[in-house]
Structures are given as structure tokens and as C-alpha cells.
């Protein structure tokens, strides 16, 4: 069973920063993609950023230049540094892992990020 545990959400003022962290445990293929999605009230879940075990990260257009994704393959962790946060970034952020061998998708429980003055 694969488990993803997130941390780091919270309330921040516009222009502020937050760092989300996610740790994966259990059995999954060493080649995988880890990343972050988000879902705002009344909206569909959307990809924010992702990074493969080997290769370049992907960023959604709306976070380019503001968010940075990184991972530690030895520790099976993925972090999302979020800077210049805006109210539109308010959402539940979900950690995601896709096993590139069996193509299964795994999800964390989500962490709330609220950007408000």
C-alpha cells in the first residue's frame, strides 16, 4: 500500500510564501513522477507542478516563476516552494505519485492553503 503524507499548508497573506512537503511510503516503482495538484471550491482538480525521478520538472502556466518543485529520490519526498502567493492560489493541495511501471496513481489526503489578507 502506497501512502502519501503532506504537510505545510496554512494561512498566508497575499505576496507571502509557503512550503509544502510530501513523503511517500510503501511499495512503488523507482521510476515515478511525483507532483502537486490543487482543487479550489467549485473547480476541477488541476496540476500545479510535477517532477519525474529523472528529468525536468513541469509547471502549470499559472505558477511559472512563482513556485518551485523539488524532490529527494533517496527519501521519496517532494516539496513545493510557493512564493508570491495570491488569493487565486487558495485551494486544497494534493500530493500525487504516478508509478511509471503499472501506471497507478496515488494521492495524499490534501492540505489546505488559504491566501487572504
Short mmCIF file of N, CA and C in Angstrom, two decimals:
data_model
loop_
_atom_site.label_atom_id
_atom_site.label_comp_id
_atom_site.label_asym_id
_atom_site.label_seq_id
_atom_site.Cartn_x
_atom_site.Cartn_y
_atom_site.Cartn_z
N UNK A 1 0.85 -1.19 0.00
CA UNK A 1 0.00 0.00 0.00
C UNK A 1 0.89 1.24 0.00
N UNK A 2 0.62 2.14 -0.92
CA UNK A 2 1.39 3.38 -1.01
C UNK A 2 0.67 4.46 -0.22
N UNK A 3 1.41 5.17 0.58
CA UNK A 3 0.83 6.26 1.37
C UNK A 3 1.61 7.54 1.11
N UNK A 4 0.87 8.62 0.90
CA UNK A 4 1.46 9.94 0.71
C UNK A 4 0.98 10.83 1.85
N UNK A 5 1.93 11.44 2.55
CA UNK A 5 1.59 12.29 3.68
C UNK A 5 2.11 13.69 3.42
N UNK A 6 1.18 14.65 3.42
CA UNK A 6 1.54 16.05 3.14
C UNK A 6 1.64 16.85 4.43
N UNK A 7 2.38 17.94 4.33
CA UNK A 7 2.46 18.89 5.43
C UNK A 7 2.80 20.26 4.86
N UNK A 8 2.53 21.30 5.66
CA UNK A 8 2.98 22.63 5.28
C UNK A 8 1.92 23.61 4.85
N UNK A 9 0.67 23.20 4.76
CA UNK A 9 -0.37 24.15 4.37
C UNK A 9 -0.64 25.15 5.49
N UNK A 10 -1.52 26.11 5.19
CA UNK A 10 -1.88 27.08 6.20
C UNK A 10 -2.42 28.35 5.60
N UNK A 11 -2.47 29.38 6.43
CA UNK A 11 -2.98 30.69 6.03
C UNK A 11 -1.81 31.64 5.83
N UNK A 12 -1.83 32.35 4.72
CA UNK A 12 -0.75 33.30 4.43
C UNK A 12 -1.34 34.52 3.75
N UNK A 13 -0.70 35.65 3.92
CA UNK A 13 -1.16 36.89 3.30
C UNK A 13 -0.74 36.93 1.83
N UNK A 14 -1.45 37.67 1.00
CA UNK A 14 -1.02 37.83 -0.39
C UNK A 14 0.41 38.32 -0.48
N UNK A 15 1.17 37.72 -1.38
CA UNK A 15 2.58 38.04 -1.52
C UNK A 15 3.49 37.19 -0.66
N UNK A 16 2.91 36.42 0.23
CA UNK A 16 3.69 35.59 1.13
C UNK A 16 4.12 34.28 0.51
N UNK A 17 4.75 33.44 1.35
CA UNK A 17 5.30 32.17 0.89
C UNK A 17 4.87 31.03 1.81
N UNK A 18 4.79 29.85 1.23
CA UNK A 18 4.58 28.62 1.97
C UNK A 18 5.38 27.52 1.30
N UNK A 19 5.73 26.52 2.08
CA UNK A 19 6.42 25.35 1.53
C UNK A 19 5.64 24.11 1.90
N UNK A 20 5.24 23.36 0.87
CA UNK A 20 4.55 22.09 1.08
C UNK A 20 5.53 20.94 0.94
N UNK A 21 5.35 19.93 1.78
CA UNK A 21 6.20 18.75 1.71
C UNK A 21 5.33 17.49 1.66
N UNK A 22 5.84 16.48 1.00
CA UNK A 22 5.12 15.21 0.89
C UNK A 22 6.13 14.07 0.96
N UNK A 23 5.79 13.07 1.75
CA UNK A 23 6.63 11.88 1.87
C UNK A 23 5.84 10.66 1.43
N UNK A 24 6.43 9.90 0.53
CA UNK A 24 5.80 8.67 0.04
C UNK A 24 6.40 7.46 0.73
N UNK A 25 5.53 6.52 1.08
CA UNK A 25 5.99 5.27 1.68
C UNK A 25 5.23 4.11 1.08
N UNK A 26 5.77 2.91 1.24
CA UNK A 26 5.15 1.72 0.65
C UNK A 26 5.92 1.23 -0.55
N UNK A 27 5.28 0.38 -1.34
CA UNK A 27 5.95 -0.22 -2.49
C UNK A 27 5.50 0.46 -3.78
N UNK A 28 6.47 1.04 -4.48
CA UNK A 28 6.19 1.60 -5.79
C UNK A 28 7.48 1.56 -6.59
N UNK A 29 7.33 1.64 -7.90
CA UNK A 29 8.46 1.55 -8.81
C UNK A 29 9.38 2.74 -8.60
N UNK A 30 10.68 2.48 -8.73
CA UNK A 30 11.66 3.54 -8.51
C UNK A 30 11.54 4.66 -9.54
N UNK A 31 11.05 4.32 -10.73
CA UNK A 31 10.80 5.36 -11.74
C UNK A 31 9.35 5.81 -11.59
N UNK A 32 9.18 7.04 -11.22
CA UNK A 32 7.82 7.54 -10.99
C UNK A 32 7.82 9.05 -11.18
N UNK A 33 6.66 9.61 -11.19
CA UNK A 33 6.50 11.07 -11.22
C UNK A 33 5.77 11.48 -9.95
N UNK A 34 6.34 12.43 -9.25
CA UNK A 34 5.67 12.99 -8.08
C UNK A 34 5.31 14.43 -8.37
N UNK A 35 4.25 14.88 -7.75
CA UNK A 35 3.85 16.24 -8.04
C UNK A 35 2.75 16.73 -7.12
N UNK A 36 2.24 17.90 -7.47
CA UNK A 36 1.19 18.54 -6.70
C UNK A 36 0.05 18.96 -7.61
N UNK A 37 -1.15 18.69 -7.15
CA UNK A 37 -2.37 19.17 -7.79
C UNK A 37 -3.08 20.06 -6.78
N UNK A 38 -4.06 20.79 -7.27
CA UNK A 38 -4.86 21.59 -6.35
C UNK A 38 -6.31 21.61 -6.81
N UNK A 39 -7.20 21.84 -5.86
CA UNK A 39 -8.62 21.93 -6.16
C UNK A 39 -9.23 23.02 -5.31
N UNK A 40 -9.74 24.04 -5.99
CA UNK A 40 -10.45 25.13 -5.32
C UNK A 40 -11.93 24.80 -5.27
N UNK A 41 -12.67 25.40 -4.35
CA UNK A 41 -14.11 25.13 -4.25
C UNK A 41 -14.84 25.37 -5.56
N UNK A 42 -15.60 24.38 -5.99
CA UNK A 42 -16.37 24.51 -7.22
C UNK A 42 -15.58 24.34 -8.50
N UNK A 43 -14.31 24.00 -8.38
CA UNK A 43 -13.46 23.85 -9.57
C UNK A 43 -12.90 22.44 -9.65
N UNK A 44 -12.43 22.07 -10.83
CA UNK A 44 -11.83 20.77 -11.04
C UNK A 44 -10.41 20.74 -10.47
N UNK A 45 -9.96 19.55 -10.14
CA UNK A 45 -8.59 19.39 -9.70
C UNK A 45 -7.66 19.65 -10.88
N UNK A 46 -6.58 20.40 -10.63
CA UNK A 46 -5.67 20.74 -11.71
C UNK A 46 -4.23 20.53 -11.27
N UNK A 47 -3.39 20.21 -12.23
CA UNK A 47 -1.98 20.00 -11.92
C UNK A 47 -1.32 21.35 -11.67
N UNK A 48 -0.45 21.36 -10.67
CA UNK A 48 0.33 22.55 -10.34
C UNK A 48 1.76 22.39 -10.86
N UNK A 49 2.38 21.29 -10.47
CA UNK A 49 3.76 21.01 -10.88
C UNK A 49 4.03 19.54 -10.66
N UNK A 50 4.96 19.00 -11.44
CA UNK A 50 5.35 17.61 -11.26
C UNK A 50 6.81 17.44 -11.64
N UNK A 51 7.39 16.37 -11.12
CA UNK A 51 8.81 16.13 -11.39
C UNK A 51 9.05 14.63 -11.41
N UNK A 52 9.69 14.12 -12.45
CA UNK A 52 9.97 12.69 -12.53
C UNK A 52 11.21 12.32 -11.72
N UNK A 53 11.42 11.02 -11.55
CA UNK A 53 12.61 10.55 -10.85
C UNK A 53 13.88 11.09 -11.53
N UNK A 54 13.83 11.02 -12.85
CA UNK A 54 14.93 11.57 -13.65
C UNK A 54 14.32 12.45 -14.72
N UNK A 55 14.77 13.68 -14.80
CA UNK A 55 14.23 14.57 -15.84
C UNK A 55 13.85 15.92 -15.30
N UNK A 56 13.25 16.70 -16.17
CA UNK A 56 12.93 18.09 -15.84
C UNK A 56 11.54 18.21 -15.25
N UNK A 57 11.35 19.19 -14.41
CA UNK A 57 10.02 19.41 -13.84
C UNK A 57 9.07 20.05 -14.85
N UNK A 58 7.81 19.89 -14.55
CA UNK A 58 6.74 20.55 -15.31
C UNK A 58 6.02 21.52 -14.39
N UNK A 59 5.67 22.68 -14.94
CA UNK A 59 4.91 23.68 -14.18
C UNK A 59 3.69 24.11 -14.99
N UNK A 60 2.58 24.26 -14.30
CA UNK A 60 1.43 24.88 -14.95
C UNK A 60 1.75 26.34 -15.22
N UNK A 61 1.18 26.88 -16.26
CA UNK A 61 1.49 28.26 -16.64
C UNK A 61 1.21 29.24 -15.50
N UNK A 62 0.19 28.98 -14.72
CA UNK A 62 -0.20 29.95 -13.71
C UNK A 62 0.74 29.99 -12.50
N UNK A 63 1.73 29.09 -12.45
CA UNK A 63 2.69 29.13 -11.32
C UNK A 63 4.12 29.36 -11.77
N UNK A 64 4.34 29.44 -13.06
CA UNK A 64 5.71 29.61 -13.55
C UNK A 64 6.32 30.90 -12.99
N UNK A 65 7.53 30.74 -12.46
CA UNK A 65 8.23 31.88 -11.89
C UNK A 65 7.89 32.16 -10.44
N UNK A 66 6.86 31.47 -9.91
CA UNK A 66 6.46 31.71 -8.52
C UNK A 66 6.68 30.47 -7.65
N UNK A 67 6.44 29.29 -8.22
CA UNK A 67 6.56 28.04 -7.46
C UNK A 67 7.76 27.25 -7.96
N UNK A 68 8.37 26.50 -7.05
CA UNK A 68 9.49 25.64 -7.40
C UNK A 68 9.28 24.26 -6.79
N UNK A 69 9.35 23.24 -7.62
CA UNK A 69 9.19 21.87 -7.14
C UNK A 69 10.55 21.20 -7.07
N UNK A 70 10.73 20.38 -6.06
CA UNK A 70 11.99 19.64 -5.92
C UNK A 70 11.69 18.29 -5.28
N UNK A 71 12.60 17.35 -5.45
CA UNK A 71 12.39 16.03 -4.85
C UNK A 71 13.71 15.45 -4.38
N UNK A 72 13.60 14.55 -3.42
CA UNK A 72 14.75 13.82 -2.92
C UNK A 72 14.44 12.34 -3.16
N UNK A 73 15.07 11.76 -4.16
CA UNK A 73 14.76 10.39 -4.53
C UNK A 73 15.12 9.39 -3.43
N UNK A 74 16.16 9.68 -2.69
CA UNK A 74 16.58 8.78 -1.63
C UNK A 74 15.55 8.74 -0.50
N UNK A 75 14.90 9.86 -0.27
CA UNK A 75 13.94 9.95 0.84
C UNK A 75 12.49 9.84 0.36
N UNK A 76 12.29 9.76 -0.95
CA UNK A 76 10.93 9.69 -1.52
C UNK A 76 10.08 10.87 -1.08
N UNK A 77 10.66 12.05 -1.17
CA UNK A 77 9.93 13.26 -0.80
C UNK A 77 9.86 14.22 -1.98
N UNK A 78 8.82 15.02 -1.98
CA UNK A 78 8.67 16.08 -2.97
C UNK A 78 8.19 17.33 -2.24
N UNK A 79 8.81 18.44 -2.55
CA UNK A 79 8.47 19.71 -1.92
C UNK A 79 7.99 20.70 -2.98
N UNK A 80 7.17 21.62 -2.54
CA UNK A 80 6.70 22.69 -3.41
C UNK A 80 6.89 24.01 -2.66
N UNK A 81 7.84 24.80 -3.12
CA UNK A 81 8.07 26.13 -2.57
C UNK A 81 7.17 27.11 -3.32
N UNK A 82 6.29 27.77 -2.59
CA UNK A 82 5.33 28.67 -3.21
C UNK A 82 5.62 30.09 -2.76
N UNK A 83 5.97 30.94 -3.68
CA UNK A 83 6.25 32.35 -3.40
C UNK A 83 5.26 33.24 -4.14
N UNK A 84 5.20 34.48 -3.73
CA UNK A 84 4.30 35.46 -4.36
C UNK A 84 2.88 34.91 -4.45
N UNK A 85 2.41 34.35 -3.37
CA UNK A 85 1.08 33.75 -3.35
C UNK A 85 0.00 34.81 -3.51
N UNK A 86 -1.06 34.41 -4.21
CA UNK A 86 -2.19 35.29 -4.46
C UNK A 86 -3.48 34.60 -4.00
N UNK A 87 -4.53 35.37 -3.78
CA UNK A 87 -5.81 34.76 -3.35
C UNK A 87 -6.28 33.63 -4.28
N UNK A 88 -5.99 33.74 -5.57
CA UNK A 88 -6.40 32.68 -6.51
C UNK A 88 -5.68 31.36 -6.28
N UNK A 89 -4.63 31.39 -5.48
CA UNK A 89 -3.91 30.16 -5.16
C UNK A 89 -4.58 29.38 -4.02
N UNK A 90 -5.60 29.96 -3.44
CA UNK A 90 -6.33 29.29 -2.36
C UNK A 90 -6.97 28.01 -2.87
N UNK A 91 -6.66 26.90 -2.23
CA UNK A 91 -7.16 25.60 -2.68
C UNK A 91 -6.67 24.52 -1.71
N UNK A 92 -7.20 23.34 -1.88
CA UNK A 92 -6.62 22.16 -1.22
C UNK A 92 -5.56 21.61 -2.17
N UNK A 93 -4.37 21.41 -1.66
CA UNK A 93 -3.26 20.92 -2.47
C UNK A 93 -3.03 19.44 -2.16
N UNK A 94 -2.96 18.67 -3.21
CA UNK A 94 -2.81 17.22 -3.09
C UNK A 94 -1.47 16.76 -3.64
N UNK A 95 -0.81 15.92 -2.88
CA UNK A 95 0.40 15.27 -3.37
C UNK A 95 0.00 14.09 -4.26
N UNK A 96 0.75 13.87 -5.31
CA UNK A 96 0.43 12.82 -6.28
C UNK A 96 1.68 12.05 -6.65
N UNK A 97 1.52 10.76 -6.84
CA UNK A 97 2.61 9.92 -7.33
C UNK A 97 2.05 9.00 -8.41
N UNK A 98 2.69 8.98 -9.54
CA UNK A 98 2.33 8.03 -10.59
C UNK A 98 3.45 7.03 -10.76
N UNK A 99 3.11 5.78 -10.56
CA UNK A 99 4.06 4.68 -10.75
C UNK A 99 4.20 4.46 -12.26
N UNK A 100 5.39 4.62 -12.78
CA UNK A 100 5.57 4.54 -14.22
C UNK A 100 5.66 3.11 -14.75
N UNK A 101 5.62 2.13 -13.84
CA UNK A 101 5.60 0.73 -14.28
C UNK A 101 4.17 0.24 -14.45
N UNK A 102 3.34 0.41 -13.43
CA UNK A 102 1.96 -0.04 -13.52
C UNK A 102 0.97 1.08 -13.81
N UNK A 103 1.49 2.30 -13.89
CA UNK A 103 0.69 3.49 -14.22
C UNK A 103 -0.41 3.76 -13.20
N UNK A 104 -0.25 3.29 -11.97
CA UNK A 104 -1.21 3.61 -10.93
C UNK A 104 -0.97 5.03 -10.44
N UNK A 105 -2.06 5.66 -10.05
CA UNK A 105 -2.00 6.98 -9.45
C UNK A 105 -2.30 6.89 -7.96
N UNK A 106 -1.49 7.54 -7.17
CA UNK A 106 -1.69 7.57 -5.72
C UNK A 106 -1.83 9.03 -5.28
N UNK A 107 -2.67 9.24 -4.26
CA UNK A 107 -2.98 10.59 -3.81
C UNK A 107 -2.84 10.72 -2.30
N UNK A 108 -2.39 11.90 -1.88
CA UNK A 108 -2.43 12.23 -0.48
C UNK A 108 -3.81 12.72 -0.10
N UNK A 109 -4.00 13.01 1.17
CA UNK A 109 -5.31 13.44 1.65
C UNK A 109 -5.57 14.92 1.40
N UNK A 110 -4.52 15.66 1.11
CA UNK A 110 -4.68 17.08 0.81
C UNK A 110 -4.36 17.97 1.99
N UNK A 111 -3.86 19.15 1.68
CA UNK A 111 -3.58 20.15 2.71
C UNK A 111 -4.11 21.51 2.24
N UNK A 112 -4.77 22.20 3.14
CA UNK A 112 -5.42 23.46 2.77
C UNK A 112 -4.41 24.60 2.72
N UNK A 113 -4.45 25.35 1.64
CA UNK A 113 -3.67 26.59 1.51
C UNK A 113 -4.67 27.72 1.31
N UNK A 114 -4.61 28.69 2.19
CA UNK A 114 -5.51 29.85 2.12
C UNK A 114 -4.68 31.12 2.04
N UNK A 115 -4.92 31.90 1.00
CA UNK A 115 -4.21 33.17 0.81
C UNK A 115 -5.23 34.29 0.99
N UNK A 116 -5.07 35.02 2.07
CA UNK A 116 -6.06 36.05 2.39
C UNK A 116 -5.43 37.11 3.28
N UNK A 117 -5.89 38.32 3.11
CA UNK A 117 -5.43 39.40 3.98
C UNK A 117 -6.34 39.54 5.19
#
